[in-house]
Amino acid sequence: MNAAASVPAARAPVSHALAAVALALLLGLQPVSTDVMLPALPLLARELAAPMSAVQLTMAALILAFGIAQLVWGPVADRVGRRPVLLAGLALYTAASAGAALAADVGTLVAWRALQGVALAAAVVVARAMLRDLYEPHEGARVMALALSGLGLIAIASPTLGGWVAGAAGWRATLAVVGLAGAATLAFVVLRLPETIVQKNPQATAPGPLLAAWAGIARHRVFVAWALLTSCTYGGLFTILAGSSFVYMDRFGLGAGHYGLAMATGSLAYLGGTVVCRRWILRHGLSRSVRRAALFTLAGGLGTAAAALAGVESVWAYLLPQWLFCFGHGIHQPCGQAGAVGPFPRSAGAASALAGFVLAFTAFCIGQWLGVVLGADVRPYALTVAFWAAATTLVAWTLVRRLPEVPHR
């Protein structure tokens, strides 16, 4: 064998700015896939005469497919490289969005949304793996926080744009917007993003080594702590995403446009969290940053529950705690996503996939739960947010607290 063939290829230079933009666009497809659709869910339910359980399934199917597909895309990206997986996934995402926009009934829509979730998984799992390709965990968390500031801007625009589009052109038009976002991200990857993996792993998809790698990752206490943190905080956020439109629009009478603006303010709070995260990481490190953020998370969850249990009939009573929760989420996510893949430089794709699967399975279960309990009573929604806020806080103050702190010079 040629000796040169055994030497890992040099990685193309990627600046912090380019990496942050790429991560923001790739990870931003997740809120685009969900948030743009949020104001359209009640409209969709009426036009397709779909029950609450079926409407929630349009979200839950996307999330479940997203979680399962990561278990495939992650190892494939470790074996063949990041760019091929991104190109295939983004092309499929764009096509699935078009199919969903043309769906004639809710069952067909659910199927297209599931395929959209499969494609979305490629973008998200590769984005997190790229972060480990390029940076050590502490530096990666700072770059991720910068990227999530960009994602925050996308998250602010998504429900606002979705509300305006849904009000002006109907729920199908919102899916057309989602497809355009996928096409634009695909063009960016084609034109600007190089391959980031230095050395591919030819055994990454072999069943024996793959199962052994997953078993080792799943037992690693650093992975367990950070993966549970990201799953719990996203559990609360997903409850807000999947349930708030029915609370704000059906219970309090907000129109699609005003609801989109309400959700955008939560995204603005999330953006503030990512900005604070970058500063706190430099000053306090990862573990202490998320422990501080848990105070905001817990206050947001308990505030939501208190409003519901007290019977307060005001949008503000739910919106203000939502801001607190979203602020904390903006700190938990960059720290958790970087921390979960940090110990696994040779299997970042597999680690990213496993963390993503846990998160997505959590969200799927929440979607099924909300499909059963959502109605005129706001207490199930509020208490679900509070549960996940408490769970996030517990993980931050116990499992994460026990981890060795990464130096943050």
Coordinates of C-alpha atoms in Angstrom, one line a residue:
M1 CA 0.0 0.0 0.0
N2 CA 1.2 3.5 -0.8
A3 CA 2.6 5.1 2.5
A4 CA 1.0 8.4 1.6
A5 CA -2.4 6.7 1.6
S6 CA -2.1 6.0 5.4
V7 CA -1.5 9.6 6.2
P8 CA -4.7 11.5 7.1
A9 CA -5.7 14.2 4.6
A10 CA -5.2 17.7 5.6
R11 CA -8.3 19.5 6.8
A12 CA -9.4 22.5 4.7
P13 CA -9.1 25.7 6.8
V14 CA -12.4 26.8 8.3
S15 CA -12.6 30.1 10.2
H16 CA -14.6 30.6 13.3
A17 CA -17.0 32.8 11.4
L18 CA -17.5 30.3 8.6
A19 CA -18.0 27.5 11.1
A20 CA -20.5 29.5 13.1
V21 CA -22.5 30.4 10.0
A22 CA -22.5 26.8 8.8
L23 CA -23.6 25.6 12.2
A24 CA -26.3 28.3 12.4
L25 CA -27.8 27.4 9.0
L26 CA -27.7 23.6 9.5
L27 CA -29.0 23.6 13.1
G28 CA -31.4 26.4 12.2
L29 CA -33.3 24.0 9.9
Q30 CA -34.7 22.4 13.1
P31 CA -36.5 25.5 14.3
V32 CA -37.5 26.3 10.7
S33 CA -39.0 22.8 10.5
T34 CA -41.1 23.3 13.6
D35 CA -41.5 27.0 14.3
V36 CA -42.6 28.2 10.9
M37 CA -45.4 25.6 11.1
L38 CA -46.5 26.6 14.6
P39 CA -49.0 29.3 13.7
A40 CA -50.4 27.1 10.9
L41 CA -51.3 24.1 13.1
P42 CA -54.8 25.3 14.1
L43 CA -55.4 26.3 10.4
L44 CA -54.2 22.9 9.3
A45 CA -56.5 21.2 11.8
R46 CA -59.6 23.0 10.5
E47 CA -58.9 22.7 6.8
L48 CA -58.1 19.0 6.9
A49 CA -60.7 18.3 9.6
A50 CA -57.9 16.6 11.6
P51 CA -58.2 15.7 15.3
M52 CA -55.7 17.0 17.8
S53 CA -53.9 13.7 18.0
A54 CA -53.3 13.8 14.2
V55 CA -52.2 17.4 14.2
Q56 CA -49.7 16.7 17.0
L57 CA -48.4 13.7 14.9
T58 CA -47.3 16.0 12.1
M59 CA -44.8 17.3 14.7
A60 CA -44.1 14.1 16.6
A61 CA -43.5 12.0 13.4
L62 CA -40.9 14.6 12.2
I63 CA -39.2 14.4 15.6
L64 CA -39.2 10.6 15.9
A65 CA -37.9 10.1 12.4
F66 CA -35.3 12.8 13.1
G67 CA -34.1 10.9 16.1
I68 CA -34.0 7.4 14.6
A69 CA -32.3 8.6 11.4
Q70 CA -29.4 10.2 13.3
L71 CA -28.4 6.7 14.4
V72 CA -27.8 6.0 10.6
W73 CA -26.5 9.3 9.4
G74 CA -23.9 9.7 12.2
P75 CA -21.9 6.5 11.5
V76 CA -22.2 7.0 7.8
A77 CA -20.8 10.5 8.2
D78 CA -17.8 9.0 10.2
R79 CA -17.2 6.6 7.3
V80 CA -17.8 8.6 4.1
G81 CA -17.3 12.1 5.3
R82 CA -19.5 15.1 6.3
R83 CA -20.1 16.7 2.9
P84 CA -21.7 13.7 1.1
V85 CA -24.1 13.2 4.0
L86 CA -25.0 16.9 4.0
L87 CA -25.6 17.1 0.3
A88 CA -27.9 14.0 0.3
G89 CA -29.8 15.0 3.4
L90 CA -30.4 18.6 2.3
A91 CA -31.6 17.6 -1.2
L92 CA -34.0 15.1 0.4
Y93 CA -35.2 17.7 2.9
T94 CA -36.1 20.1 0.1
A95 CA -38.0 17.5 -1.8
A96 CA -39.9 16.3 1.3
S97 CA -40.9 19.9 2.1
A98 CA -42.4 20.2 -1.4
G99 CA -44.3 16.9 -0.9
A100 CA -45.7 18.0 2.4
A101 CA -46.9 21.3 1.0
L102 CA -48.9 19.3 -1.6
A103 CA -50.4 16.7 0.8
A104 CA -54.1 16.1 0.3
D105 CA -54.8 14.7 3.7
V106 CA -53.3 14.6 7.2
G107 CA -52.0 11.0 6.8
T108 CA -50.0 12.0 3.7
L109 CA -48.7 15.1 5.5
V110 CA -47.5 13.0 8.4
A111 CA -45.6 10.7 6.0
W112 CA -43.9 13.6 4.3
R113 CA -43.1 15.2 7.6
A114 CA -41.5 12.0 8.8
L115 CA -39.3 11.9 5.6
Q116 CA -38.5 15.5 6.3
G117 CA -37.3 14.5 9.8
V118 CA -35.1 11.8 8.3
A119 CA -33.4 14.4 6.1
L120 CA -33.2 17.0 8.9
A121 CA -31.2 14.5 10.9
A122 CA -28.4 14.5 8.4
A123 CA -28.0 18.3 8.8
V124 CA -28.1 18.3 12.6
V125 CA -25.9 15.3 13.3
V126 CA -23.2 16.4 10.8
A127 CA -23.2 19.9 12.3
R128 CA -22.5 18.6 15.8
A129 CA -19.9 16.2 14.5
M130 CA -18.2 19.0 12.5
L131 CA -17.8 21.0 15.7
R132 CA -15.8 18.1 17.2
D133 CA -13.8 17.8 14.0
L134 CA -12.7 21.4 14.3
Y135 CA -12.4 22.2 18.0
E136 CA -11.8 20.9 21.5
P137 CA -14.9 20.9 23.8
H138 CA -14.3 24.3 25.5
E139 CA -13.5 26.2 22.3
G140 CA -16.2 24.3 20.5
A141 CA -18.8 25.4 23.1
R142 CA -17.9 29.1 22.4
V143 CA -18.2 28.6 18.7
M144 CA -21.5 26.7 19.2
A145 CA -22.8 29.6 21.3
L146 CA -21.9 32.0 18.5
A147 CA -23.6 29.7 16.0
L148 CA -26.7 29.5 18.3
S149 CA -26.8 33.2 18.4
G150 CA -27.3 33.0 14.6
L151 CA -29.8 30.2 15.2
G152 CA -31.6 32.5 17.6
L153 CA -32.1 35.0 14.9
I154 CA -33.5 32.3 12.7
A155 CA -35.8 31.2 15.6
I156 CA -37.0 34.7 16.0
A157 CA -37.8 35.1 12.4
S158 CA -39.4 31.6 11.9
P159 CA -42.7 32.0 13.9
T160 CA -43.1 35.6 12.8
L161 CA -42.7 34.7 9.2
G162 CA -44.8 31.6 9.7
G163 CA -47.6 33.6 11.2
W164 CA -47.6 36.2 8.4
V165 CA -47.4 33.5 5.7
A166 CA -50.1 31.3 7.3
G167 CA -52.4 34.3 7.7
A168 CA -51.8 35.5 4.2
A169 CA -51.6 32.3 2.1
G170 CA -52.5 29.3 4.3
W171 CA -50.7 26.5 6.0
R172 CA -49.3 25.0 2.7
A173 CA -47.4 28.2 2.0
T174 CA -45.5 27.8 5.3
L175 CA -44.2 24.4 4.1
A176 CA -43.1 26.1 0.9
V177 CA -41.0 28.5 3.0
V178 CA -39.5 25.6 4.8
G179 CA -38.5 24.0 1.5
L180 CA -36.8 27.3 0.3
A181 CA -34.8 27.4 3.5
G182 CA -33.6 23.8 2.8
A183 CA -32.6 24.8 -0.8
A184 CA -30.7 27.9 0.4
T185 CA -28.8 25.8 2.9
L186 CA -27.9 23.2 0.3
A187 CA -26.5 26.0 -1.9
F188 CA -24.4 27.3 0.9
V189 CA -22.9 23.9 1.6
V190 CA -22.2 23.3 -2.1
L191 CA -20.5 26.7 -2.5
R192 CA -18.7 27.4 0.8
L193 CA -18.4 24.5 3.2
P194 CA -15.4 22.1 2.8
E195 CA -15.0 18.6 4.2
T196 CA -14.0 18.8 7.9
I197 CA -13.2 15.3 8.9
V198 CA -9.5 14.6 8.9
Q199 CA -9.5 10.8 9.0
K200 CA -12.5 8.7 8.0
N201 CA -13.3 5.6 9.9
P202 CA -13.9 2.7 7.5
Q203 CA -15.3 0.5 10.3
A204 CA -17.8 3.2 11.4
T205 CA -20.8 1.4 10.0
A206 CA -19.7 -2.2 10.7
P207 CA -22.4 -3.6 13.1
G208 CA -19.9 -5.0 15.7
P209 CA -17.7 -2.0 16.1
L210 CA -20.7 0.4 15.8
L211 CA -22.6 -1.4 18.6
A212 CA -19.4 -1.5 20.7
A213 CA -18.9 2.2 20.1
W214 CA -22.5 3.1 21.1
A215 CA -22.2 1.0 24.2
G216 CA -19.0 2.7 25.2
I217 CA -20.5 6.2 24.5
A218 CA -23.8 5.4 26.4
R219 CA -21.8 4.3 29.5
H220 CA -19.5 7.4 29.5
R221 CA -20.6 9.6 32.4
V222 CA -19.7 12.8 30.6
F223 CA -21.9 11.8 27.7
V224 CA -24.8 10.8 30.0
A225 CA -24.7 14.0 31.9
W226 CA -24.7 16.3 28.9
A227 CA -27.1 14.3 26.7
L228 CA -29.6 14.2 29.6
L229 CA -29.2 18.0 30.1
T230 CA -29.9 18.8 26.4
S231 CA -32.8 16.3 26.3
C232 CA -34.5 17.7 29.3
T233 CA -34.1 21.4 28.4
Y234 CA -35.3 20.6 24.8
G235 CA -38.2 18.6 26.3
G236 CA -39.5 21.9 27.9
L237 CA -38.9 23.8 24.7
F238 CA -40.7 21.3 22.6
T239 CA -43.7 21.4 25.0
I240 CA -43.8 25.2 24.3
L241 CA -43.4 24.7 20.6
A242 CA -46.0 22.0 20.2
G243 CA -48.5 23.2 22.7
S244 CA -48.4 27.0 22.9
S245 CA -50.3 27.7 19.7
F246 CA -53.4 26.0 21.1
V247 CA -53.0 27.9 24.4
Y248 CA -52.3 31.3 23.0
M249 CA -54.5 31.1 19.9
D250 CA -57.4 28.9 21.0
R251 CA -57.5 29.9 24.7
F252 CA -56.5 33.6 24.6
G253 CA -57.6 34.4 21.0
L254 CA -54.4 35.5 19.4
G255 CA -54.3 35.6 15.7
A256 CA -51.6 33.7 13.7
G257 CA -49.5 36.9 13.2
H258 CA -49.7 38.0 16.9
Y259 CA -48.9 34.4 18.0
G260 CA -45.9 34.4 15.7
L261 CA -44.7 37.6 17.3
A262 CA -45.2 36.2 20.8
M263 CA -43.0 33.2 19.9
A264 CA -40.4 35.5 18.4
T265 CA -40.0 37.2 21.7
G266 CA -39.2 33.8 23.3
S267 CA -36.6 33.3 20.6
L268 CA -35.1 36.8 21.4
A269 CA -34.7 35.6 25.0
Y270 CA -33.0 32.5 23.7
L271 CA -30.7 34.7 21.7
G272 CA -29.8 36.6 24.8
G273 CA -29.0 33.3 26.5
T274 CA -26.5 32.4 23.8
V275 CA -24.8 35.7 24.1
V276 CA -24.5 35.4 27.9
C277 CA -23.3 31.8 27.4
R278 CA -20.2 32.9 25.5
R279 CA -19.3 35.2 28.3
W280 CA -20.0 32.8 31.1
I281 CA -18.0 30.0 29.5
L282 CA -14.9 32.1 29.5
R283 CA -15.5 33.2 33.1
H284 CA -17.0 30.1 34.7
G285 CA -16.5 27.1 32.4
L286 CA -19.2 24.8 31.1
S287 CA -20.5 23.1 34.3
R288 CA -20.8 26.3 36.3
S289 CA -22.5 28.1 33.4
V290 CA -25.3 25.5 33.1
R291 CA -25.8 25.5 36.9
R292 CA -26.4 29.2 36.8
A293 CA -28.7 28.9 33.8
A294 CA -30.8 26.3 35.6
L295 CA -32.0 29.1 38.0
F296 CA -33.7 30.8 35.0
T297 CA -35.0 27.5 33.7
L298 CA -36.6 26.5 37.0
A299 CA -38.1 30.0 37.4
G300 CA -39.7 29.8 34.0
G301 CA -41.2 26.4 34.6
L302 CA -42.5 27.2 38.0
G303 CA -43.9 30.5 36.8
T304 CA -45.8 28.8 34.1
A305 CA -47.3 26.2 36.5
A306 CA -48.2 28.9 39.0
A307 CA -50.1 30.9 36.4
A308 CA -52.1 27.9 35.4
L309 CA -52.8 26.6 38.9
A310 CA -53.9 30.1 40.0
G311 CA -56.3 30.4 37.0
V312 CA -54.6 33.6 35.7
E313 CA -56.3 34.6 32.4
S314 CA -53.5 36.6 30.7
V315 CA -51.1 35.9 27.9
W316 CA -48.4 37.7 29.8
A317 CA -48.6 35.3 32.7
Y318 CA -47.4 32.6 30.4
L319 CA -45.2 34.7 28.1
L320 CA -42.9 36.1 30.8
P321 CA -42.0 32.7 32.3
Q322 CA -41.5 31.4 28.7
W323 CA -38.8 34.1 28.3
L324 CA -37.0 32.9 31.4
F325 CA -37.1 29.3 30.2
C326 CA -35.8 30.2 26.7
F327 CA -33.0 32.3 28.2
G328 CA -31.8 29.3 30.2
H329 CA -32.2 27.1 27.1
G330 CA -29.8 29.4 25.2
I331 CA -27.1 28.5 27.7
H332 CA -27.8 24.8 28.2
Q333 CA -27.8 23.9 24.5
P334 CA -24.4 25.1 23.4
C335 CA -22.7 23.7 26.5
G336 CA -24.6 20.4 26.3
Q337 CA -24.1 19.8 22.6
A338 CA -20.4 20.5 22.7
G339 CA -20.0 18.5 26.0
A340 CA -21.8 15.4 24.7
V341 CA -19.4 14.8 21.8
G342 CA -16.3 16.2 23.5
P343 CA -14.8 12.8 24.7
F344 CA -15.2 11.2 21.3
P345 CA -13.0 12.8 18.6
R346 CA -12.8 9.5 16.6
S347 CA -16.5 8.8 16.7
A348 CA -18.1 12.2 16.9
G349 CA -20.8 11.3 14.4
A350 CA -21.9 8.3 16.5
A351 CA -21.9 10.3 19.7
S352 CA -23.8 13.1 18.1
A353 CA -26.3 10.6 16.7
L354 CA -26.9 8.9 20.0
A355 CA -27.3 12.3 21.8
G356 CA -29.7 13.4 19.1
F357 CA -31.7 10.2 19.3
V358 CA -32.2 10.6 23.1
L359 CA -33.4 14.2 22.6
A360 CA -35.7 13.4 19.7
F361 CA -37.3 10.4 21.4
T362 CA -38.0 12.6 24.4
A363 CA -39.7 15.1 22.1
F364 CA -41.7 12.4 20.4
C365 CA -43.1 11.1 23.7
I366 CA -44.0 14.7 24.7
G367 CA -45.8 15.1 21.4
Q368 CA -47.8 12.0 22.0
W369 CA -48.6 13.1 25.5
L370 CA -49.8 16.6 24.4
G371 CA -52.0 15.0 21.7
V372 CA -53.9 13.3 24.6
V373 CA -54.0 16.1 27.2
L374 CA -54.2 19.4 25.3
G375 CA -57.6 21.1 25.3
A376 CA -59.4 23.9 27.0
D377 CA -57.6 23.3 30.3
V378 CA -54.1 24.9 30.3
R379 CA -52.8 23.1 33.3
P380 CA -51.5 19.9 31.5
Y381 CA -49.5 22.2 29.2
A382 CA -48.1 24.3 32.1
L383 CA -47.3 21.4 34.3
T384 CA -45.5 19.6 31.5
V385 CA -43.2 22.7 31.0
A386 CA -42.6 22.8 34.8
F387 CA -41.7 19.1 34.9
W388 CA -39.0 19.5 32.2
A389 CA -37.7 22.6 33.9
A390 CA -37.3 20.8 37.1
A391 CA -35.7 17.8 35.4
T392 CA -33.2 20.1 33.6
T393 CA -32.3 21.8 36.9
L394 CA -31.9 18.4 38.6
V395 CA -29.4 17.2 35.9
A396 CA -27.5 20.5 36.0
W397 CA -27.2 20.5 39.8
T398 CA -26.3 16.8 40.1
L399 CA -24.9 14.9 37.1
V400 CA -23.2 17.9 35.4
R401 CA -22.0 19.3 38.7
R402 CA -20.0 16.1 39.4
L403 CA -18.1 16.3 36.1
P404 CA -14.5 17.5 36.1
E405 CA -14.5 21.1 34.9
V406 CA -12.9 21.8 31.5
P407 CA -10.2 24.4 31.7
H408 CA -11.5 27.7 30.4
R409 CA -8.5 29.9 29.9

